[in-house]
PDB file of C-alpha atoms in Angstrom:
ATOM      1  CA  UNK J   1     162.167 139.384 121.575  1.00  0.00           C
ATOM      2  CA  UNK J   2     159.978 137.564 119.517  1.00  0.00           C
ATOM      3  CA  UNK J   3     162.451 135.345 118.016  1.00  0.00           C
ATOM      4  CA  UNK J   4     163.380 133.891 121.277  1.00  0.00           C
ATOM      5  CA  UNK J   5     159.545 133.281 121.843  1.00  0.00           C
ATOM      6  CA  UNK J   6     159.549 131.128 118.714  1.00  0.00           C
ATOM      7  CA  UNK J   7     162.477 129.114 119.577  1.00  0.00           C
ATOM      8  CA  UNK J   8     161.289 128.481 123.658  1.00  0.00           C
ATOM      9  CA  UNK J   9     157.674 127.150 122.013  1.00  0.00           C
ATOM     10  CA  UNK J  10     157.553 123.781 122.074  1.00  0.00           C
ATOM     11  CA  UNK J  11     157.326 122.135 118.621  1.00  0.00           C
ATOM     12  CA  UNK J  12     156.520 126.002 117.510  1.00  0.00           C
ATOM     13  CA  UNK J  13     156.702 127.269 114.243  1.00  0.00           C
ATOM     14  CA  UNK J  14     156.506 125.119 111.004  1.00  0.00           C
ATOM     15  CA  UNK J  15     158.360 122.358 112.609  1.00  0.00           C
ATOM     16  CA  UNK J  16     155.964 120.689 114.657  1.00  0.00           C
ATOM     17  CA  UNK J  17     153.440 120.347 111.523  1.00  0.00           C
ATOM     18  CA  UNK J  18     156.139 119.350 109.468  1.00  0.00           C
ATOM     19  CA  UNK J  19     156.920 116.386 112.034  1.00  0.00           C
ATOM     20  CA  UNK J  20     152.883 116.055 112.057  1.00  0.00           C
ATOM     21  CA  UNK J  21     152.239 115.271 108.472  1.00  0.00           C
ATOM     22  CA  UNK J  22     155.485 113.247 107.661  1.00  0.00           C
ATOM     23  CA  UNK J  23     154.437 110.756 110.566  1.00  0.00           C
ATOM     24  CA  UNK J  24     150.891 110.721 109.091  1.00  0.00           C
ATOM     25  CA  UNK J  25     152.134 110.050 105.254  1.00  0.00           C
ATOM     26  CA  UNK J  26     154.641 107.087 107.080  1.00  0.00           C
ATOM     27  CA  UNK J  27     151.787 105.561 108.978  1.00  0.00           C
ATOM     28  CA  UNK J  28     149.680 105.757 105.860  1.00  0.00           C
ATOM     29  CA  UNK J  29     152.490 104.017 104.052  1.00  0.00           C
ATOM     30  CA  UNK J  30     152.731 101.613 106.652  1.00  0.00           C
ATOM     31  CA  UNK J  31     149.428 100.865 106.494  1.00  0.00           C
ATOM     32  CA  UNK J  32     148.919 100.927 102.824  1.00  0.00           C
ATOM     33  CA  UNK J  33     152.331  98.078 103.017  1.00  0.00           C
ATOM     34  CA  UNK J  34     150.395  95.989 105.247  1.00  0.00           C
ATOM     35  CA  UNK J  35     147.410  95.936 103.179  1.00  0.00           C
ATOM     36  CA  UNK J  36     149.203  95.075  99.989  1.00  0.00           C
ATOM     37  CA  UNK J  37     151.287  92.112 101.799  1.00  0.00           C
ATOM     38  CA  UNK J  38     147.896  90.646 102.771  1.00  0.00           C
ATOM     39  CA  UNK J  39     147.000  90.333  99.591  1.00  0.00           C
ATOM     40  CA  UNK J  40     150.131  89.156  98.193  1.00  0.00           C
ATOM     41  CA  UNK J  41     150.065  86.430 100.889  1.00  0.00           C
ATOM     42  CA  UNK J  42     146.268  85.612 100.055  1.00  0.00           C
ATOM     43  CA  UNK J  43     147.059  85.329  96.399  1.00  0.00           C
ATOM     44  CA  UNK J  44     150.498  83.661  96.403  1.00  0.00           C
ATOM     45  CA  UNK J  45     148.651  81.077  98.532  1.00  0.00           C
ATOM     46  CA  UNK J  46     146.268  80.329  96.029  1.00  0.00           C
ATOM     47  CA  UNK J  47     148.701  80.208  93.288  1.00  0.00           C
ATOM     48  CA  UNK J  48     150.737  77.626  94.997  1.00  0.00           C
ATOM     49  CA  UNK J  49     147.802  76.009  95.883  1.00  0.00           C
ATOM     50  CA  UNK J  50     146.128  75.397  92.032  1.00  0.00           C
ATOM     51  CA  UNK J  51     149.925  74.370  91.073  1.00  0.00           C
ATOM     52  CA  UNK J  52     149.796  71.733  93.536  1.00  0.00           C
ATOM     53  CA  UNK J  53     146.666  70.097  92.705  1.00  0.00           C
ATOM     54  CA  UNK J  54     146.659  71.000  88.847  1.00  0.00           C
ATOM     55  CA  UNK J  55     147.134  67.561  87.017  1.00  0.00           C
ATOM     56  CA  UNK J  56     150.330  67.425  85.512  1.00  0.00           C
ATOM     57  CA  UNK J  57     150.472  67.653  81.648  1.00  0.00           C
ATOM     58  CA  UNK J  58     152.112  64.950  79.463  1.00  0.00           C
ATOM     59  CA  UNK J  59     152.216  64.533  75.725  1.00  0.00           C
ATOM     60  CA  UNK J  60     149.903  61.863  74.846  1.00  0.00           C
ATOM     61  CA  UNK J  61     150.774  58.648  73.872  1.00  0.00           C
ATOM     62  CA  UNK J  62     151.027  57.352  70.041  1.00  0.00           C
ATOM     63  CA  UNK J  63     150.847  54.101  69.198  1.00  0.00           C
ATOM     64  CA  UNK J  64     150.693  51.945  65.994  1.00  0.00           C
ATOM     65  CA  UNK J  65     147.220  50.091  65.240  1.00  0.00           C
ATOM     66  CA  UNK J  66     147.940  46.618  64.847  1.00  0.00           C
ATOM     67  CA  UNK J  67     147.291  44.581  61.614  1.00  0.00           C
ATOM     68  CA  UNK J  68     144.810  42.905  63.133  1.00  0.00           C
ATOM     69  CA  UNK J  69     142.528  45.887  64.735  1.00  0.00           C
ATOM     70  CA  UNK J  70     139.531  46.034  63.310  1.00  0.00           C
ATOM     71  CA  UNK J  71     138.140  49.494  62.089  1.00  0.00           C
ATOM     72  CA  UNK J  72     136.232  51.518  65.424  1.00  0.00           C
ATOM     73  CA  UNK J  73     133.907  54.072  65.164  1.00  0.00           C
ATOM     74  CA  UNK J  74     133.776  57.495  67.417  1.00  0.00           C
ATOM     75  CA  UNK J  75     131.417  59.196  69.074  1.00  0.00           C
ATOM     76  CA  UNK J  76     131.405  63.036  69.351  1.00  0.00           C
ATOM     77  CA  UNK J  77     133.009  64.394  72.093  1.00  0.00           C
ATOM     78  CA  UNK J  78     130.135  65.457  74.540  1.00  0.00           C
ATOM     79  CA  UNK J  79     129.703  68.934  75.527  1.00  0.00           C
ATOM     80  CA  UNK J  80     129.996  70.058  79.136  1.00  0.00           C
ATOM     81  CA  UNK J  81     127.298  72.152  81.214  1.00  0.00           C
ATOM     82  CA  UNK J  82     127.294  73.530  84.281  1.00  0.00           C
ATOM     83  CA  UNK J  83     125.166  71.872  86.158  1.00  0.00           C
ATOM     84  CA  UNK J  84     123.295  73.872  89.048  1.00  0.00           C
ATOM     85  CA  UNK J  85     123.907  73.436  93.050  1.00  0.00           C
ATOM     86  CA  UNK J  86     122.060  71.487  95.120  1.00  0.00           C
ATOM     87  CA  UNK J  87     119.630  72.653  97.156  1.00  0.00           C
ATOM     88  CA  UNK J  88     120.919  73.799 100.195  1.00  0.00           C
ATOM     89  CA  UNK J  89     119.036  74.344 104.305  1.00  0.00           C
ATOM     90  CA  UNK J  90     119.468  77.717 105.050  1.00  0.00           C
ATOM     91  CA  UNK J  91     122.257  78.357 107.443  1.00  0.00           C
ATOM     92  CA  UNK J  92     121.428  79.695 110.843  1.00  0.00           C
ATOM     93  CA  UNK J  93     123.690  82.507 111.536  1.00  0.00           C
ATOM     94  CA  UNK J  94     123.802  81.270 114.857  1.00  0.00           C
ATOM     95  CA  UNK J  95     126.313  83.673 117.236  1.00  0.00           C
ATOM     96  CA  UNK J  96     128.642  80.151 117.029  1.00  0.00           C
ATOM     97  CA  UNK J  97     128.615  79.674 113.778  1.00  0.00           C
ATOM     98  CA  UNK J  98     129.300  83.523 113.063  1.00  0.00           C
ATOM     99  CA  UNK J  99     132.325  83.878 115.283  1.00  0.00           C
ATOM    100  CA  UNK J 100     133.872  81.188 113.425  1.00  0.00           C
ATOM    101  CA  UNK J 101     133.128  82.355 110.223  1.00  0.00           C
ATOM    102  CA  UNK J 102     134.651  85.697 111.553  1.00  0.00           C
ATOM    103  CA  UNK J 103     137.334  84.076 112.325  1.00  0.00           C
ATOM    104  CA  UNK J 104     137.914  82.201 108.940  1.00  0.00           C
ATOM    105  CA  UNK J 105     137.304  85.643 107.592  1.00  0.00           C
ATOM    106  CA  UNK J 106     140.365  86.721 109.710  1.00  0.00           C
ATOM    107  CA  UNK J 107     142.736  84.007 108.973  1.00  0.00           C
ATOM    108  CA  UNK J 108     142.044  83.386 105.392  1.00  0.00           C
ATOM    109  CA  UNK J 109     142.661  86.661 104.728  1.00  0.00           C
ATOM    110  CA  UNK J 110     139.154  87.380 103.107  1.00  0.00           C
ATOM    111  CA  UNK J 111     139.353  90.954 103.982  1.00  0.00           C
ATOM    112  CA  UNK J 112     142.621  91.647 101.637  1.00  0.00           C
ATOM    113  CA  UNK J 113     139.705  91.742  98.645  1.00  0.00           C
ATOM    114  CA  UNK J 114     136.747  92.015 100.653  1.00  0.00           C
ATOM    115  CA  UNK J 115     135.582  94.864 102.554  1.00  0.00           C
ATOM    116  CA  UNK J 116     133.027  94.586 105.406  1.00  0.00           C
ATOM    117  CA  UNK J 117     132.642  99.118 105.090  1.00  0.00           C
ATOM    118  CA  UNK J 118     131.039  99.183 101.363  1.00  0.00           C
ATOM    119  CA  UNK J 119     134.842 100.438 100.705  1.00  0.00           C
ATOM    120  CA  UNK J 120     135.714  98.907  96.966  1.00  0.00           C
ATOM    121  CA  UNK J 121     138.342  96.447  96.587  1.00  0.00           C
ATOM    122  CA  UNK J 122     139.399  93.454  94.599  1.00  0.00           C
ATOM    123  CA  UNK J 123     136.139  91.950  95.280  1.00  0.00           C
ATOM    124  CA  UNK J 124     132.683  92.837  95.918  1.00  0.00           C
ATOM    125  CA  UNK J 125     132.431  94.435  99.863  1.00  0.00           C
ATOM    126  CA  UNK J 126     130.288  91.694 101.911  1.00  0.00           C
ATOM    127  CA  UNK J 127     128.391  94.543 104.162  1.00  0.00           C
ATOM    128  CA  UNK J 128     124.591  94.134 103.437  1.00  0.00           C
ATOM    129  CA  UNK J 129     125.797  91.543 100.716  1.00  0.00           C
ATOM    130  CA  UNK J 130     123.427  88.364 101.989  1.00  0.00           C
ATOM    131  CA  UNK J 131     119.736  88.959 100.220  1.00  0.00           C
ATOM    132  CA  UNK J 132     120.971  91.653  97.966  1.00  0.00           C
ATOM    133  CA  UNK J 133     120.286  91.596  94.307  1.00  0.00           C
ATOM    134  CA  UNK J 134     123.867  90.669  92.545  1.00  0.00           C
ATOM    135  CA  UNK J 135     124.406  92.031  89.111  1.00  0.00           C
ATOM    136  CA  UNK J 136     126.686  89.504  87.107  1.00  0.00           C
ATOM    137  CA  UNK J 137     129.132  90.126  84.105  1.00  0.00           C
ATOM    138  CA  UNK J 138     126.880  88.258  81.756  1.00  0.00           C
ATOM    139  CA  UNK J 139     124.129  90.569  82.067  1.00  0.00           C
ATOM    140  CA  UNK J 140     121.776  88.739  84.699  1.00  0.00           C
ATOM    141  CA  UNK J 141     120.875  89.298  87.957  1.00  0.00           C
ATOM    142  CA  UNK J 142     120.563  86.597  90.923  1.00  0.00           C
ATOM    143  CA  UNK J 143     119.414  86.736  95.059  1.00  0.00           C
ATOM    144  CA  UNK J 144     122.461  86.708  97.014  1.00  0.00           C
ATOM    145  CA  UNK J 145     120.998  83.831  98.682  1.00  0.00           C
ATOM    146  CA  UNK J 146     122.889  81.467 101.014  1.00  0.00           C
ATOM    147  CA  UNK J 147     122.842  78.590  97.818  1.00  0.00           C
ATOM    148  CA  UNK J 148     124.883  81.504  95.873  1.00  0.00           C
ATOM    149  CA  UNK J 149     126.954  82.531  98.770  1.00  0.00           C
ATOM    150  CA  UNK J 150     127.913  79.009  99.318  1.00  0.00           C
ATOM    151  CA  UNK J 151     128.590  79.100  95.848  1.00  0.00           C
ATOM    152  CA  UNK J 152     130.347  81.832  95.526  1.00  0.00           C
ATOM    153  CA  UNK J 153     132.821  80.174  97.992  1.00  0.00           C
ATOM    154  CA  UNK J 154     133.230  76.948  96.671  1.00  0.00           C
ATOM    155  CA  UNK J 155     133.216  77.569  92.634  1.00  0.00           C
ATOM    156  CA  UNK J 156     133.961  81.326  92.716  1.00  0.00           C
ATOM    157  CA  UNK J 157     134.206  81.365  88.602  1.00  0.00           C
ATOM    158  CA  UNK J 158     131.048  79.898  88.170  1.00  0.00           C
ATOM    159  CA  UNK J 159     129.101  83.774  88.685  1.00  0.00           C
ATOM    160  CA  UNK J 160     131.222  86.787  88.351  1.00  0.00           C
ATOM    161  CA  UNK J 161     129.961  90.062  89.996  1.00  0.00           C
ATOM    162  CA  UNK J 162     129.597  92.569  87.468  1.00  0.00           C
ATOM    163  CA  UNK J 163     132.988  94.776  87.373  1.00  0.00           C
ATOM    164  CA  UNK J 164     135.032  91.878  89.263  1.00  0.00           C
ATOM    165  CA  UNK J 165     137.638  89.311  86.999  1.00  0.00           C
ATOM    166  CA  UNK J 166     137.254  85.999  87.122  1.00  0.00           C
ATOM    167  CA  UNK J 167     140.026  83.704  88.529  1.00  0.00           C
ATOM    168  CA  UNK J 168     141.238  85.964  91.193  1.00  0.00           C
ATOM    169  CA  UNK J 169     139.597  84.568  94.139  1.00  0.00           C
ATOM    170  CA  UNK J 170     139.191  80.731  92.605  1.00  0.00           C
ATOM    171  CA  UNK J 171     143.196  81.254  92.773  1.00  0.00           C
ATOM    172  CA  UNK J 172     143.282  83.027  96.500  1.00  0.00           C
ATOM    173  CA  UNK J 173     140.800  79.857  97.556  1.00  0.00           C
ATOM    174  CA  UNK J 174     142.688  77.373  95.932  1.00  0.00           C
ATOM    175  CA  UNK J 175     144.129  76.105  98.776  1.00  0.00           C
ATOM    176  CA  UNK J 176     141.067  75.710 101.162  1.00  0.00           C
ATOM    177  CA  UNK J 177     138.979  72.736  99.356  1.00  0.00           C
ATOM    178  CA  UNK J 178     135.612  74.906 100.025  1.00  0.00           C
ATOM    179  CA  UNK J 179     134.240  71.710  98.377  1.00  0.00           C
ATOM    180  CA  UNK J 180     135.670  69.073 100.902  1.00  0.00           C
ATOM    181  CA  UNK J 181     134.604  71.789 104.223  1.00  0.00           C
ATOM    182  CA  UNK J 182     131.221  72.657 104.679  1.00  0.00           C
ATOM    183  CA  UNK J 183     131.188  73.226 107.832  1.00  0.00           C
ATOM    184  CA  UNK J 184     133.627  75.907 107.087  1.00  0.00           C
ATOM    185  CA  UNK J 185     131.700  77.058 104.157  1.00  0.00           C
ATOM    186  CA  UNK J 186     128.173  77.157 106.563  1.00  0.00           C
ATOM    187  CA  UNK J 187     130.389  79.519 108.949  1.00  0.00           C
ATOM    188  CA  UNK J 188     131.814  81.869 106.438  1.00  0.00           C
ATOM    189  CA  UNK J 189     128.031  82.499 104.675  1.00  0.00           C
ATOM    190  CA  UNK J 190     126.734  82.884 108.628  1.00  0.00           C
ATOM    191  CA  UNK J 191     129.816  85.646 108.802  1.00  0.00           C
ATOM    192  CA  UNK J 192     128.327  87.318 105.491  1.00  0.00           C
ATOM    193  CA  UNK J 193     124.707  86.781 106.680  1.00  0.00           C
ATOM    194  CA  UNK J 194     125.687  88.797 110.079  1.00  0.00           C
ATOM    195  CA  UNK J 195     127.274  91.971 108.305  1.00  0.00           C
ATOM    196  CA  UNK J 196     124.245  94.326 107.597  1.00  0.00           C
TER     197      UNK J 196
END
């Protein structure tokens, strides 16, 4: 009697948590595939994006001095330092200005590195991030101000969180000329500003 009790029970037995935790490991997977595409795509672009705007190399040019040339003198090649940003208005994170930066956020695919939970990724989560004291790899410490922010976007080598690489998201921004929008840069440090 009781086995025909365990075969009448709807999903009874072992079977029905069997069926319960393979569709949870496939929606994980699913998930976890969706997740690892976004990045892909967010990467790939900015690979593609520094090849297409990196200057093309070419073996330079010899010539032969003329007879006639006389003698020239050089000058030691000058060394190059980074100069600091300009001073910047604060941005009002207006609720505008903050749904477009959302929705750069969106598009761009900021949140394949960048969590908005605290959860770690690829790079630093933005949650609380704007007026937060920002340990870099070289040992200092700076005000995650809306200068660095700004920053941040636009030269993303130029300060490296502490535990981050450099040259992952100068290549996954490659493609969005920061420098050349902005108004899009204003939006996206609003975005930041807004996630507490």
């Amino acid at each position: 009697m009781t086995d025909e009790h365990e075969e009448t029970t709807p999903g009874g037995g072992s079977d029905g948590l069997w069926r319960w935790l393979v569709g949870g490991l496939l929606g994980g997977a699913v998930v976890l595939a969706l997740l690892v595409a976004a990045y892909a795509i967010g990467h790939n672009r900015g690979e593609d994006a520094a090849r297409a705007t990196s200057p093309a190399t070419t073996a330079p040019a010899t010539t032969e001095p003329a007879a006639t040339t006389p003698a020239t003198t050089t000058t030691p090649p000058s060394t190059t330092t980074t100069t600091p940003p300009p001073e910047t208005a604060p941005i009002e994170a207006t609720p505008a200005l903050v749904a477009r930066g959302k929705t750069l956020f969106a598009d761009d695919g900021c949140a394949a590195c960048h969590s908005l939970s605290g959860a770690a990724g690829a790079g630093p989560a933005l949650d609380g991030a704007a007026g937060r004291t920002v340990e870099l790899d070289d040992g200092t410490s700076v005000t995650a101000d809306d200068a660095y922010l700004e920053r941040s976007l636009i030269d993303p080598d130029a300060q490296i969180v502490k535990g981050y690489g450099a040259g992952i998201m100068s290549a996954a921004v490659a493609g969005h000329t920061f420098a050349d929008n902005p108004d899009d840069v204003g939006a996206l440090v609003a975005f930041i500003k807004s996630q507490k």
